[in-house]
CSV table of C-alpha atoms and ligand atoms in Angstrom, one decimal:
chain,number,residue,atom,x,y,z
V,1,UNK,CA,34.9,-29.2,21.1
V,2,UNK,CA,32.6,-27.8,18.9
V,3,UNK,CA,31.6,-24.1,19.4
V,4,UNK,CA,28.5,-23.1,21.0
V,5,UNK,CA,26.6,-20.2,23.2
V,6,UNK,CA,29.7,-18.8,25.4
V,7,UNK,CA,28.3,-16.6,28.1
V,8,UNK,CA,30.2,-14.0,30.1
V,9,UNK,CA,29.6,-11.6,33.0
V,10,UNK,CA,31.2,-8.7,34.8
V,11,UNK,CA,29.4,-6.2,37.0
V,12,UNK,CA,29.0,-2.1,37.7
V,13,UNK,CA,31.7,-0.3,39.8
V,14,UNK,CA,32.0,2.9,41.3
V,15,UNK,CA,35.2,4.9,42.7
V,16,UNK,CA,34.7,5.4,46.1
V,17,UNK,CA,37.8,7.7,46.8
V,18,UNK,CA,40.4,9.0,44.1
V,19,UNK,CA,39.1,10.2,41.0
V,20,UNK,CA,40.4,12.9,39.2
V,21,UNK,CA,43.6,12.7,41.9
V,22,UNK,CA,44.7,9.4,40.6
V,23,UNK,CA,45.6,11.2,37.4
V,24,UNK,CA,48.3,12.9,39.4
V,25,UNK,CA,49.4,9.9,41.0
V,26,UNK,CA,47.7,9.8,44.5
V,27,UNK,CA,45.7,6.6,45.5
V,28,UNK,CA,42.2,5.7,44.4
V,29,UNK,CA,39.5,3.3,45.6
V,30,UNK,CA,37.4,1.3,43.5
V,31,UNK,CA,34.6,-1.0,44.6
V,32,UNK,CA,32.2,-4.0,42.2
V,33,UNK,CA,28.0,-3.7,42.6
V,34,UNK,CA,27.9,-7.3,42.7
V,35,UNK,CA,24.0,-6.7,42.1
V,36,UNK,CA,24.3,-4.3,39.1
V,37,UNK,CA,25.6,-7.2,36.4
V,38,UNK,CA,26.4,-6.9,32.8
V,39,UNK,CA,26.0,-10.2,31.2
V,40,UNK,CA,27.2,-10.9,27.1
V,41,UNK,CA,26.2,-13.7,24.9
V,42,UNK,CA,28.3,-15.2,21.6
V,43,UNK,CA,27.4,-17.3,19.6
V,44,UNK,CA,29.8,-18.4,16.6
V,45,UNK,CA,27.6,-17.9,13.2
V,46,UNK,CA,28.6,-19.0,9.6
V,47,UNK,CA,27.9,-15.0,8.5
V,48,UNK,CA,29.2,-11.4,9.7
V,49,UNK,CA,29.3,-10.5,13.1
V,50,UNK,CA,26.3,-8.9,14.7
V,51,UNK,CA,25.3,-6.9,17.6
V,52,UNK,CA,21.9,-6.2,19.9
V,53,UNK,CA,22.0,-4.8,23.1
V,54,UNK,CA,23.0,-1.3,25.1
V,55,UNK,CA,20.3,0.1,22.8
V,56,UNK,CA,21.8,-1.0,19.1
V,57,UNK,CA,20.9,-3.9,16.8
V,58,UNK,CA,22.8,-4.5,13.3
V,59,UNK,CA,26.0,-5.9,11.9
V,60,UNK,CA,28.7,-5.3,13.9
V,61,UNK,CA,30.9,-3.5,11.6
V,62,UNK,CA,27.9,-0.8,11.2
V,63,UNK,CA,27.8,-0.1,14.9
V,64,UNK,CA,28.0,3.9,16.0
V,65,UNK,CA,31.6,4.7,17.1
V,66,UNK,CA,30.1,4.3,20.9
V,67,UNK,CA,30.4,-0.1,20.3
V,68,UNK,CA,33.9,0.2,19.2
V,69,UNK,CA,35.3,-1.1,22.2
V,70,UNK,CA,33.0,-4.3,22.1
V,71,UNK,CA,33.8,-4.5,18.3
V,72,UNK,CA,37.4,-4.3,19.1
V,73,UNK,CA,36.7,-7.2,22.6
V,74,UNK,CA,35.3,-9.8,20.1
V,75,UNK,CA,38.3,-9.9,18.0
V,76,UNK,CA,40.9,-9.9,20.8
V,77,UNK,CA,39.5,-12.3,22.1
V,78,UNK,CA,38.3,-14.7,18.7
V,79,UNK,CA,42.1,-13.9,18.0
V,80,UNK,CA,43.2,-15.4,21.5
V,81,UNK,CA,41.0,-18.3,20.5
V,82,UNK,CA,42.3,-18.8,17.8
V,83,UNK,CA,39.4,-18.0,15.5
V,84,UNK,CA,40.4,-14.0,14.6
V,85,UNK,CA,38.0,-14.3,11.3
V,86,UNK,CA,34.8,-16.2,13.6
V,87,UNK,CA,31.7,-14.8,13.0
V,88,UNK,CA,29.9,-13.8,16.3
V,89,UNK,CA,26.4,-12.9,16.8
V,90,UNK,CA,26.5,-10.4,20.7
V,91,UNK,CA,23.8,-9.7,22.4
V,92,UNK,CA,24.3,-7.4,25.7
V,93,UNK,CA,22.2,-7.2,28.9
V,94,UNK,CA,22.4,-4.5,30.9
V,95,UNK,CA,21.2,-4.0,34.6
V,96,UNK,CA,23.0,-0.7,34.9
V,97,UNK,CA,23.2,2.9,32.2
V,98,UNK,CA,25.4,3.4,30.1
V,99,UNK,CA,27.6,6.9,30.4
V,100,UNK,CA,27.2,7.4,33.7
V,101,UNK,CA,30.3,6.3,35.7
V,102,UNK,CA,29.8,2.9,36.5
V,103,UNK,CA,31.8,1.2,34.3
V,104,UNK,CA,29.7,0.4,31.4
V,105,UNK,CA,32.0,0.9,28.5
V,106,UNK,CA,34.2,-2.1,30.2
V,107,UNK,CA,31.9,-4.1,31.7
V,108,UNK,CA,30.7,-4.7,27.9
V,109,UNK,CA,33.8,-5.0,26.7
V,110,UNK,CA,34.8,-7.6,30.1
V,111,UNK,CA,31.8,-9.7,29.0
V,112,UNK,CA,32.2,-10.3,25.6
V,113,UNK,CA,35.2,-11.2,26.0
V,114,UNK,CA,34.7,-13.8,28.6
V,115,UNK,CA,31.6,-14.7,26.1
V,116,UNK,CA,33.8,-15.3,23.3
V,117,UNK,CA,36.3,-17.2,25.0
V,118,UNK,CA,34.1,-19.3,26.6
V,119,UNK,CA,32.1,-19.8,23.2
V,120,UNK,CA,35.5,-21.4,22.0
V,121,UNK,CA,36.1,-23.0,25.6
V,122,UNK,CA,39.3,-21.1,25.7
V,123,UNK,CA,40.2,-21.0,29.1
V,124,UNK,CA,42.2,-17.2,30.1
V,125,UNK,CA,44.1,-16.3,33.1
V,126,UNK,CA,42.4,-13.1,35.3
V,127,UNK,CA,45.5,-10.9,33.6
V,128,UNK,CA,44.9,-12.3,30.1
V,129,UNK,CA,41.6,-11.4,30.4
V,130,UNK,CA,42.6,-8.0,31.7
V,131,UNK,CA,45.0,-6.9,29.0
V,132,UNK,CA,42.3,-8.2,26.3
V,133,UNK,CA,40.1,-5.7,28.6
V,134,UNK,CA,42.8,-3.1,28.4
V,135,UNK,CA,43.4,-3.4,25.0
V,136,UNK,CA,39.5,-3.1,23.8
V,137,UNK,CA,39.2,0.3,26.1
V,138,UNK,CA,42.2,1.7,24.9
V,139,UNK,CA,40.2,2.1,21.4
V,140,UNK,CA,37.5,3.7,22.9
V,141,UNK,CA,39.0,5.8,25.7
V,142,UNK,CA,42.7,6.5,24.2
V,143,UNK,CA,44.6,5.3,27.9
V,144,UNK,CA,42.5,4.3,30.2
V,145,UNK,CA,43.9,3.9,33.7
V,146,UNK,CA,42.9,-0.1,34.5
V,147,UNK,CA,40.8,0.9,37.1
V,148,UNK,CA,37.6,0.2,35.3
V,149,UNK,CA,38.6,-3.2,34.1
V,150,UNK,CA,39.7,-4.5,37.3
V,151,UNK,CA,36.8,-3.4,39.0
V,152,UNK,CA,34.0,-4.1,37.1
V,153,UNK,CA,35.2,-8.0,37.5
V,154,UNK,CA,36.5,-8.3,40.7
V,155,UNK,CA,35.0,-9.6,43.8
V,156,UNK,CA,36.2,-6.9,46.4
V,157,UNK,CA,36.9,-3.3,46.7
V,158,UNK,CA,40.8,-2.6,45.2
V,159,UNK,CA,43.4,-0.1,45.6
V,160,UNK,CA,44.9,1.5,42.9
V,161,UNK,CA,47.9,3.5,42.9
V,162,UNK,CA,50.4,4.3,39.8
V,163,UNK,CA,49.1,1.7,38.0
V,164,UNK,CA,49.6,-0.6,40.8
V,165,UNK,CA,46.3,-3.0,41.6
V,166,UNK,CA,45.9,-4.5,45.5
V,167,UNK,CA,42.8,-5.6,46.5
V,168,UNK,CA,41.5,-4.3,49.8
V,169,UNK,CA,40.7,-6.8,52.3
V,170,UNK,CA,38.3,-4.5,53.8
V,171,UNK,CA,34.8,-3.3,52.8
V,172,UNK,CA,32.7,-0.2,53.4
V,173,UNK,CA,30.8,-1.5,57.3
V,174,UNK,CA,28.3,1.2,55.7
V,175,UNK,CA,25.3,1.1,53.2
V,176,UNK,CA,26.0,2.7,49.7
V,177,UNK,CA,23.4,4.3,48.4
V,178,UNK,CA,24.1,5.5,44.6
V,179,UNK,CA,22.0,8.0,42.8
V,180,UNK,CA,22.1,8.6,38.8
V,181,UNK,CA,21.8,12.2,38.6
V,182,UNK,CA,20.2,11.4,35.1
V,183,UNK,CA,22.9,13.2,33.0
V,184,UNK,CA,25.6,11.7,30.9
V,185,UNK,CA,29.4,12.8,32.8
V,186,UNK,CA,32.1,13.7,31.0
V,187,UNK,CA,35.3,12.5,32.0
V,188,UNK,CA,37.4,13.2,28.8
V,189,UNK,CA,36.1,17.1,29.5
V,190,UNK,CA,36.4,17.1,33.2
V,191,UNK,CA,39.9,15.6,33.3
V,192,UNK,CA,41.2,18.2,30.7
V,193,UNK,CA,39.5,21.2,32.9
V,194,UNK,CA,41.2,19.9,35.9
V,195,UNK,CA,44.6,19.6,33.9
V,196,UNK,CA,44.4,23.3,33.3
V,197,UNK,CA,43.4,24.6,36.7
V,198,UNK,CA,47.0,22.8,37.0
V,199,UNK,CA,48.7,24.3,34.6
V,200,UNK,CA,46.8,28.0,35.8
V,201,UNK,CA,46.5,27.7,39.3
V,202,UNK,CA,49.1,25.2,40.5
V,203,UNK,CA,49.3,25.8,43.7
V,204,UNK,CA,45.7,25.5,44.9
V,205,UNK,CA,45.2,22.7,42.4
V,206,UNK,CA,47.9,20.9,43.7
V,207,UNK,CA,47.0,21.9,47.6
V,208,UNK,CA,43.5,20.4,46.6
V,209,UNK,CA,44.7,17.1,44.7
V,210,UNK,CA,47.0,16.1,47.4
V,211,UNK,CA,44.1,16.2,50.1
V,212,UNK,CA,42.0,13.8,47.9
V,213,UNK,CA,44.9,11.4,48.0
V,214,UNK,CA,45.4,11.9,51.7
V,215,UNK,CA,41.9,11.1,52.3
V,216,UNK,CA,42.1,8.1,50.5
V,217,UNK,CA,44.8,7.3,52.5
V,218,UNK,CA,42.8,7.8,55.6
V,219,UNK,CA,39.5,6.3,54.2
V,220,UNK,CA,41.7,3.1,54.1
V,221,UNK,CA,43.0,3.3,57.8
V,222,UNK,CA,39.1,4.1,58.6
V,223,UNK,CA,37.7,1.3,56.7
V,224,UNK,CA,40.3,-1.1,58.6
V,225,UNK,CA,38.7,0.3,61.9
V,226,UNK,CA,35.0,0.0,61.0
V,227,UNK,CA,34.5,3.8,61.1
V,228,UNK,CA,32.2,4.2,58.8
V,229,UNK,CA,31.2,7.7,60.4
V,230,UNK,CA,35.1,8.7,59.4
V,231,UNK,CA,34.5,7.3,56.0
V,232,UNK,CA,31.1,9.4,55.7
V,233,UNK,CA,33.1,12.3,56.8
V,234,UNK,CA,36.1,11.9,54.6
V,235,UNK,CA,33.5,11.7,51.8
V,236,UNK,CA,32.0,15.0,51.7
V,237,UNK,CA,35.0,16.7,52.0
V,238,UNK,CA,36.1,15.4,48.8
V,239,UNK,CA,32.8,16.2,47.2
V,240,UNK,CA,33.9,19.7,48.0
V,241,UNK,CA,37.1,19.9,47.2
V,242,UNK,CA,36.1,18.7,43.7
V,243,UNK,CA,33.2,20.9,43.3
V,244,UNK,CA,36.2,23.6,44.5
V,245,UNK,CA,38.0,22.0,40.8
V,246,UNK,CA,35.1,22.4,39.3
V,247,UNK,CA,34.4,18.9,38.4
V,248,UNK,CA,30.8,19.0,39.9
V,249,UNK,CA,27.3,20.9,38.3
V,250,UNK,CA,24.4,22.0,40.4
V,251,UNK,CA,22.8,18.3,39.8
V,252,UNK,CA,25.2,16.7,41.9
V,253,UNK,CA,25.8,19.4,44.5
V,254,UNK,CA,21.6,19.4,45.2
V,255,UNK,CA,21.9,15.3,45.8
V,256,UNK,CA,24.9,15.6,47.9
V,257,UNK,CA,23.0,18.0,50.1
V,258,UNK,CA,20.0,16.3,49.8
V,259,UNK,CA,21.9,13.1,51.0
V,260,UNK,CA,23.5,14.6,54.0
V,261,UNK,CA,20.1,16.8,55.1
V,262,UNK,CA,18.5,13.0,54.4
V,263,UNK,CA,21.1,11.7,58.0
V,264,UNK,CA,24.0,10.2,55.2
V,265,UNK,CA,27.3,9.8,57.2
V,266,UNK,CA,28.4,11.9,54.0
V,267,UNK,CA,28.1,12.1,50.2
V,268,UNK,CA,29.7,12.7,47.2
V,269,UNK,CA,29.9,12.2,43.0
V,270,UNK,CA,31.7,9.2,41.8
V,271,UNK,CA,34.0,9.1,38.8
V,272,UNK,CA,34.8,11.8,36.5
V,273,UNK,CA,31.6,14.4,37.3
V,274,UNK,CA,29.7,17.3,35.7
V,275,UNK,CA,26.9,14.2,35.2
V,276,UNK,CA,27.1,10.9,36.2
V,277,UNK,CA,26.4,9.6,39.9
V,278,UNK,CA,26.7,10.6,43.6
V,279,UNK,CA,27.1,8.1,46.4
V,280,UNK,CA,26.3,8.6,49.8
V,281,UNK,CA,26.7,6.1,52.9
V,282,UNK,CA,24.4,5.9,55.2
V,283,UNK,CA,25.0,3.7,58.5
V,284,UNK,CA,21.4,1.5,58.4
V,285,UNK,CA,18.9,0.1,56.1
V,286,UNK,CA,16.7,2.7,57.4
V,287,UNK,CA,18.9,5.5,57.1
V,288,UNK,CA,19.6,4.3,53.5
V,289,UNK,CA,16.1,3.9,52.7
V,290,UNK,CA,15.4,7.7,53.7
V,291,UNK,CA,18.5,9.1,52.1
V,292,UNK,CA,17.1,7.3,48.9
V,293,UNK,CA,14.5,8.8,49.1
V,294,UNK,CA,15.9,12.0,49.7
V,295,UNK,CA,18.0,12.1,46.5
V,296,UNK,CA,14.8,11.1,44.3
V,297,UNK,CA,13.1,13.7,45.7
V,298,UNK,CA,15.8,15.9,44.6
V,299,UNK,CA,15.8,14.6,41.1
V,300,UNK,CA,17.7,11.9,41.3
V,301,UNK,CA,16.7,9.5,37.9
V,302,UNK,CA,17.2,5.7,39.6
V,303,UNK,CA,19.3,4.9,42.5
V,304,UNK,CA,21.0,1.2,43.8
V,305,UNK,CA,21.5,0.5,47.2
V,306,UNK,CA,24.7,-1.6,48.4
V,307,UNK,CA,24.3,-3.8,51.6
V,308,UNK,CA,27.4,-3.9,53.7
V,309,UNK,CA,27.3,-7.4,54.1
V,310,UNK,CA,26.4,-9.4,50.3
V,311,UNK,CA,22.8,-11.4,50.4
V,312,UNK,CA,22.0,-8.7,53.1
V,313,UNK,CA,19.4,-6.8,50.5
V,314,UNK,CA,19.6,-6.9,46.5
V,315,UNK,CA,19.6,-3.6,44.3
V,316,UNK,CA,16.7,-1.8,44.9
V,317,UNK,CA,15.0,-1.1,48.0
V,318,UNK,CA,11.4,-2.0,48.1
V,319,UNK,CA,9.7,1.8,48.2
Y,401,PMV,O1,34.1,8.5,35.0
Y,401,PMV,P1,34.9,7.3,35.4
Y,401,PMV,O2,34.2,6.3,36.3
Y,401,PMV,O3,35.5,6.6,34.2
Y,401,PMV,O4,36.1,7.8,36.3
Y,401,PMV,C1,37.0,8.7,35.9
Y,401,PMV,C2,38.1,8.7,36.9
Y,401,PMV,C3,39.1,9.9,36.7
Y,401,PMV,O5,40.0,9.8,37.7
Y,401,PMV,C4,38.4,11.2,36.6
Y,401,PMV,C5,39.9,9.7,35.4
Y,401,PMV,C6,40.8,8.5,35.3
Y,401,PMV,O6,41.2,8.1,34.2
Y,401,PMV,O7,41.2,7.9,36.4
C-alpha cells in the first residue's frame, strides 16, 4: 500500500503514588488522563524531515536539543518500517504542557511513532511499540524508568515495581483534580538532591523512602476497598514526607494546603517536584469543583479534573 497520512495518539499521565521512591526500588503508581491527549501526524514527503508542533516549526534535523526524542521516534520507527531514510513531515498537538510532569516528552515520542507506523501501515505489538518508546526517551532522558511510556498509552492505572509493569484492575472511586503550579519541575535535579540526602543522611532518607513505598502499598489495598478517604489520607502524608526530602518549593506546598483547606480528601505533587503539578482528590463533583477553585486562587496556572467513572465529566470543569 502506498504511504499516506499515519496518525497516532497517546495521552497525559500522572504518578499517583511512588515517585522519587521508585528509584530505590519501592512500588509506584501511575495513572492515563484519558481526556488530556497528545495526538502526532506523519506524512511521508519526497524532501527532509520536518517538524511543527510543542511550540517549534523547521526541519527536523534543526530542532533545539528539547525534540530529540521525537527526532530519534521517527527513525525507530521509519526503521521498523522499513523506510529508515523516509522523509516525514510531524506535526504535534498538544492538549496538555510540556515540562510539567505529565508525560509530555513520551507522549510525543508514543505518537509519532504510532504516526509513523501507521503512515507505512506497519502494524507493532504494544511491547514493540514500547521499546521504540523506550529507545527514543532514553536519548533524551539517559534511563528512563518505563513508567512514562506505559502510562501515557495505557487504558488503566498500572503498577510498577523494579521494572516490573501490572496493570491495576482498580481505579481511584475519587475525583482527581490536577493543578499546574505554572513552573517547569526538575526531575534530573530533584532525583540527584534526593540521591545525596542518601548518601548524607541515610538513615532518615531511607526511614522516609520506605514509608512512600509502604503507602503505595496500602493506597493499593485502599483502592481495592473503595476508600477513597484512606487514599486522600495516604496522599498528604507523602506530600510531606517529600517536602521533608526536599523535593517540594513553596508553589506546591501553598496548593496542597490550599487543596486540603478547599475539603480535598488529601493532596500532593506528582512526579519529580520543585515545579510541575499537585493532585488532590476530592470525593464529589462539587467538592472537586471547590477545591479547583481553591488551587487557582492560590496560583495555580490551569488545572484538569478526572471523573472517577470515564464519560462522567471531560477535562475542565465548566467555572
Ligand atoms: O517528573 P516525572 O513525571 O518524569 O516523574 C519522575 C519520577 C521520579 O520517581 C522522581 C524519577 C523516576 O525516574 O522514576
Amino acid at each position: 500500500m502506498e504511504p499516506h497520512v499515519g496518525v497516532g495518539q497517546t495521552v497525559a499521565k500522572i504518578i499517583l503514588f511512588g515517585e522519587h521512591s521508585v528509584v530505590y526500588g519501592h512500588p509506584a503508581i501511575a495513572m492515563p488522563l484519558p481526556t488530556l491527549r497528545m495526538t502526532a501526524r506523519a506524512v511521508p514527503t519526497d524532501g527532509p524531515s520536518t517538524l511543527t508542533g510543542l511550540g517549534w516549526s523547521g526541519p527536523l534535523a534543526q530542532a533545539p536539543a528539547r525534540f530529540a526524542s521525537i527526532a530519534r521516534a521517527a527513525s525507530v520507527a521509519a526503521s521498523f518500517a522499513g523506510h529508515p531514510d523516509a522523509g516525514l513531515n510531524i506535526s504535534t498537538d498538544a492538549e496538555f504542557p510540556p515540562e510539567r510532569g505529565l508525560g509530555s516528552s513520551a507522549a510525543a515520542a508514543g505518537a509519532v511513532i504510532r504516526a509513523v507506523l501507521d503512515a507505512f501501515d506497519t502494524p507493532a505489538t504494544r511491547e514493540e511499540i514500547f521499546s521504540l518508546t523506550q529507545e527514543a526517551e532514553t536519548v533524551a532522558h539517559g534511563r528512563p524508568s518505563g513508567l512514562d511510556a506505559v502510562a501515557t498509552s495505557a487504558d488503566a492505572p498500572v503498577h510498577f515495581q523494579a521494572g516490573v509493569v501490572t496493570a491495576l484492575d482498580v481505579v481511584p472511586d475519587a475525583w482527581i483534580i490536577i493543578a499546574d503550579s505554572g513552573v517547569e519541575g526538575s526531575t534530573r535535579e530533584t532525583v540527584a538532591h534526593v540521591r545525596h540526602r542518601y548518601d548524607t543522611d541515610r538513615a532518615a532518607t531511607t526511614a522516609a523512602l520506605d514509608r512512600l513505598g509502604e503507602i503505595t502499598g496500602e493506597v493499593v489495598t485502599a483502592l481495592r476497598a473503595r476508600d477513597a478517604a484512606a487514599v486522600g489520607r495516604r496522599a498528604t502524608e507523602a506530600h510531606r514526607l517529600l517536602a521533608g526530602l526536599g523535593v517540594s518549593n513553596e508553589q506546591l506546598d501553598t496548593l496542597v494546603a490550599a487543596a486540603v483547606r478547599a475539603g480535598a480528601l488529601g493532596a500532593k505533587l506528582t512526579g519529580g517536584g520543585r515545579g510541575g503539578c499537585v493532585i488532590a482528590l476530592a470525593s464529589s463533583q462539587k467538592d472537586a469543583v471547590r477545591v479547583e477553585e481553591a488551587m487557582l486562587g492560590a496560583g495555580a496556572s490551569a488545572t484538569w479534573v478526572h471523573a472517577p467513572e470515564p464519560g462522567q465529566m471531560a477535562g475542565e470543569v465548566a467555572r
